[in-house]
Coordinates of C-alpha atoms in Angstrom, one line a residue:
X87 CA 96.0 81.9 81.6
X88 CA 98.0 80.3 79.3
X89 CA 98.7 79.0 75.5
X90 CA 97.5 75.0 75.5
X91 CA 99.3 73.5 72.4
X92 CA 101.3 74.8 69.6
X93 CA 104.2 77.1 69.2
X94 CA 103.7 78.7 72.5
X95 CA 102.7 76.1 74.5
X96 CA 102.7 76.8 78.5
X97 CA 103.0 80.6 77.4
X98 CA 101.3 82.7 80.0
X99 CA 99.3 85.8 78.6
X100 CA 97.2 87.6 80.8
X101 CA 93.6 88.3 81.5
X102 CA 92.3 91.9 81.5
X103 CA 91.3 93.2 84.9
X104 CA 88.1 93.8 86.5
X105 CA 84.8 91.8 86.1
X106 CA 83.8 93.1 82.3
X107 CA 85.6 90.3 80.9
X108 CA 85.3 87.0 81.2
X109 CA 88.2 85.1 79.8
X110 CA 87.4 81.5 78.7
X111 CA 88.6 79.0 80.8
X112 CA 91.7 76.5 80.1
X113 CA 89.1 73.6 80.0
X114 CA 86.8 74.9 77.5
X115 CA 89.4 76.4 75.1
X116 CA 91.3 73.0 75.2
X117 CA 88.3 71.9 73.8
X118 CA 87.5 73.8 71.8
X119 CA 91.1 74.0 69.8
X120 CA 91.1 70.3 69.8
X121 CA 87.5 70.6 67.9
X122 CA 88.5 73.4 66.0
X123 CA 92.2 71.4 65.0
X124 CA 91.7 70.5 61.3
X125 CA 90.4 74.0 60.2
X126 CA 93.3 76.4 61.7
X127 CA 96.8 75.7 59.9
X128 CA 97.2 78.1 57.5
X129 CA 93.5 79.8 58.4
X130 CA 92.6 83.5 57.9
X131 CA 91.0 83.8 62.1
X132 CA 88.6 86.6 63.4
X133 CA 88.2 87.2 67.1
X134 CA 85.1 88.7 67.9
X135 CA 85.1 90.1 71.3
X136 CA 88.6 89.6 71.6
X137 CA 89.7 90.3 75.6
X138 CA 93.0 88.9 75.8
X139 CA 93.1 87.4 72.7
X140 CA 93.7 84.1 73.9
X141 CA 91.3 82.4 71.4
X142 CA 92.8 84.0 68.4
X143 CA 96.3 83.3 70.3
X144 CA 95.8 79.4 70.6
X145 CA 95.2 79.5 66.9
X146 CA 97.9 81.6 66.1
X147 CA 100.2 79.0 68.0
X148 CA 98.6 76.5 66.3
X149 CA 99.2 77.6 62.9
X150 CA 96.8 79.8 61.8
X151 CA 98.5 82.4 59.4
X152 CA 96.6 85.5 60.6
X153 CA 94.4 86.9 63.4
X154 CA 92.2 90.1 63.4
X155 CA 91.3 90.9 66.6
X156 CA 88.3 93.2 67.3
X157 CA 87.4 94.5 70.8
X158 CA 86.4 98.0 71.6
X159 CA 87.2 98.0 75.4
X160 CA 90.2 100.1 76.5
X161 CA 91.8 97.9 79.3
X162 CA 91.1 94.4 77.4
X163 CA 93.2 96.6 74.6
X164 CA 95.9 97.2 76.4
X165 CA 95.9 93.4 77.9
X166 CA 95.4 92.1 74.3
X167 CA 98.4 94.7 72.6
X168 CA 100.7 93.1 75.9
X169 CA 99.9 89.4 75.3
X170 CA 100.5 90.1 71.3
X171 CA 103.7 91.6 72.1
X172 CA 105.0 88.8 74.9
X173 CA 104.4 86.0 72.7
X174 CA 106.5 87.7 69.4
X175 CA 103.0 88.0 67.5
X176 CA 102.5 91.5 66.1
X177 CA 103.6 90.2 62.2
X178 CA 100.5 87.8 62.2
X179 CA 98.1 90.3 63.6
X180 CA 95.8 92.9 63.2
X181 CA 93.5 95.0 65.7
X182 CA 90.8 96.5 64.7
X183 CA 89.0 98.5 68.0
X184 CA 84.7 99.1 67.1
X185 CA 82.0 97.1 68.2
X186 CA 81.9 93.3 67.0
X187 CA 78.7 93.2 65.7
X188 CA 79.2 96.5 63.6
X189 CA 82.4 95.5 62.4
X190 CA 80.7 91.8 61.2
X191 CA 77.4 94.2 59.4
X192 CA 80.4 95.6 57.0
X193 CA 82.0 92.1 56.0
X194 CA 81.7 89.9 52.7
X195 CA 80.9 86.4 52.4
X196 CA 84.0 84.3 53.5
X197 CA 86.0 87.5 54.8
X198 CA 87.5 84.7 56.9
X199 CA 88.3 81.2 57.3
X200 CA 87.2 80.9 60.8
X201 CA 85.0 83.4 63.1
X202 CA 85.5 83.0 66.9
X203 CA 83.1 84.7 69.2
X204 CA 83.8 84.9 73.2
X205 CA 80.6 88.0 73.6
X206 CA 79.4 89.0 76.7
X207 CA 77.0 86.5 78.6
X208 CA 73.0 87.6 78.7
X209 CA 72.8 90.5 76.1
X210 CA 71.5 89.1 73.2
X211 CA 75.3 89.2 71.2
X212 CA 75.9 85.6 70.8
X213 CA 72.0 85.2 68.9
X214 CA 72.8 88.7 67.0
X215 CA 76.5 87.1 65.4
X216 CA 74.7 84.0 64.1
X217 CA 71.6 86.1 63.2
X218 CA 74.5 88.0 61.0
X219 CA 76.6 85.0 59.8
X220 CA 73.2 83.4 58.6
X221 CA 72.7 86.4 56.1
X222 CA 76.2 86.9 55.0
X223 CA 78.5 83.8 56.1
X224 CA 81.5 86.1 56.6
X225 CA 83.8 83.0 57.2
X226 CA 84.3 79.2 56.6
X227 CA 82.7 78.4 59.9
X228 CA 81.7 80.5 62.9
X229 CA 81.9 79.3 66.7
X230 CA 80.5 81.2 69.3
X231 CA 80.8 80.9 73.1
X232 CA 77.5 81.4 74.9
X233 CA 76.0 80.7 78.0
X234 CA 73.4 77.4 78.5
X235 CA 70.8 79.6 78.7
X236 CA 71.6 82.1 76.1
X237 CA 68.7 81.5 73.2
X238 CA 71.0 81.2 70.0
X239 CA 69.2 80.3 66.2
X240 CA 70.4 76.5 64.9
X241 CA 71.2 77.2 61.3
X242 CA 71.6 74.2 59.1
X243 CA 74.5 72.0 59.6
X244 CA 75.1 73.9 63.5
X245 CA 76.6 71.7 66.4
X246 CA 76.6 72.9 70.3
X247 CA 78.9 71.3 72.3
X248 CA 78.3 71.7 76.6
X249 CA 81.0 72.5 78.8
X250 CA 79.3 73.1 82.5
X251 CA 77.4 76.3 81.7
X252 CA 79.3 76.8 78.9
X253 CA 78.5 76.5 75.4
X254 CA 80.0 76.0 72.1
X255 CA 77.9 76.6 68.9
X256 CA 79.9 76.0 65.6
X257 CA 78.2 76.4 62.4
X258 CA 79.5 75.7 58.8
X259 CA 79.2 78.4 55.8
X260 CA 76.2 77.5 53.8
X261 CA 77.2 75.8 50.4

């Protein structure tokens, strides 16, 4: 894998091993960014299911002022401490290692700028985080990656953008 645009661009980082993580492709985080562009210079990020921390990465290189990562698995830890340290990051970061969806029941309204969410295909995260965002909007806007046939609430004002078998759901902060 590697950093698209920004600071870093052409950085490699790399992907944690085995099958338990399933790092976004270069295609659909290209897109992604470039959708996500006006909202990230100077932004306060969360990355929810963080892995390697390539989502909150690209928007670190992009400008984004700070990144908390959360992720509870040990190797995607270890990958996601690596690819923080490689790239010169650790001033503009912070890890925070419990579940994603406990972590997000403990938040305020507008914690965050921007929420990213990479969870697990087929368990029922990606619904839970916008079930959560719709009763407290802990950010500015919340984008979740999800599978086609993941069965994810539209809240008022959401867009899904397709990618293969790969969607995109952003959704703006109620007023």
């Amino acid at each position: 894998m590697r950093i698209i645009a920004g600071e870093w661009r052409g950085r490699v980082i790399d992907a944690p091993p085995g099958t338990e993580t399933r790092p976004t492709t270069d295609r659909v985080r290209e897109a992604w960014m470039s959708a996500l562009q006006p909202e990230i210079r100077g932004a306060r990020v969360l990355d929810l299911y963080s892995g390697s921390g390539a989502l909150g990465l690209e928007t670190l290189s992009r400008g984004a002022e700070h990144v908390t990562f959360v992720e509870k698995g040990a190797p995607a830890l270890r990958v996601l401490k690596s690819n923080i340290e490689k790239l010169g990051a650790s001033g503009s970061v912070e890890i925070v290692r419990v579940d994603a969806l406990a972590y997000t029941r403990a938040l305020e309204a507008n914690a965050f700028d921007i929420a990213l969410a990479d969870p697990p295909y087929g368990h029922g995260f990606a619904a839970a985080l916008i079930e959560m965002f719709e009763r407290v909007p802990y950010a500015g806007s919340l984008w979740v990656e999800h599978r086609v046939s993941d069965e994810v609430p539209e809240l008022p004002g959401s867009r899904a953008r397709r990618y293969g078998d790969t969607v995109i759901t952003s959704i703006p902060a109620p007023e």
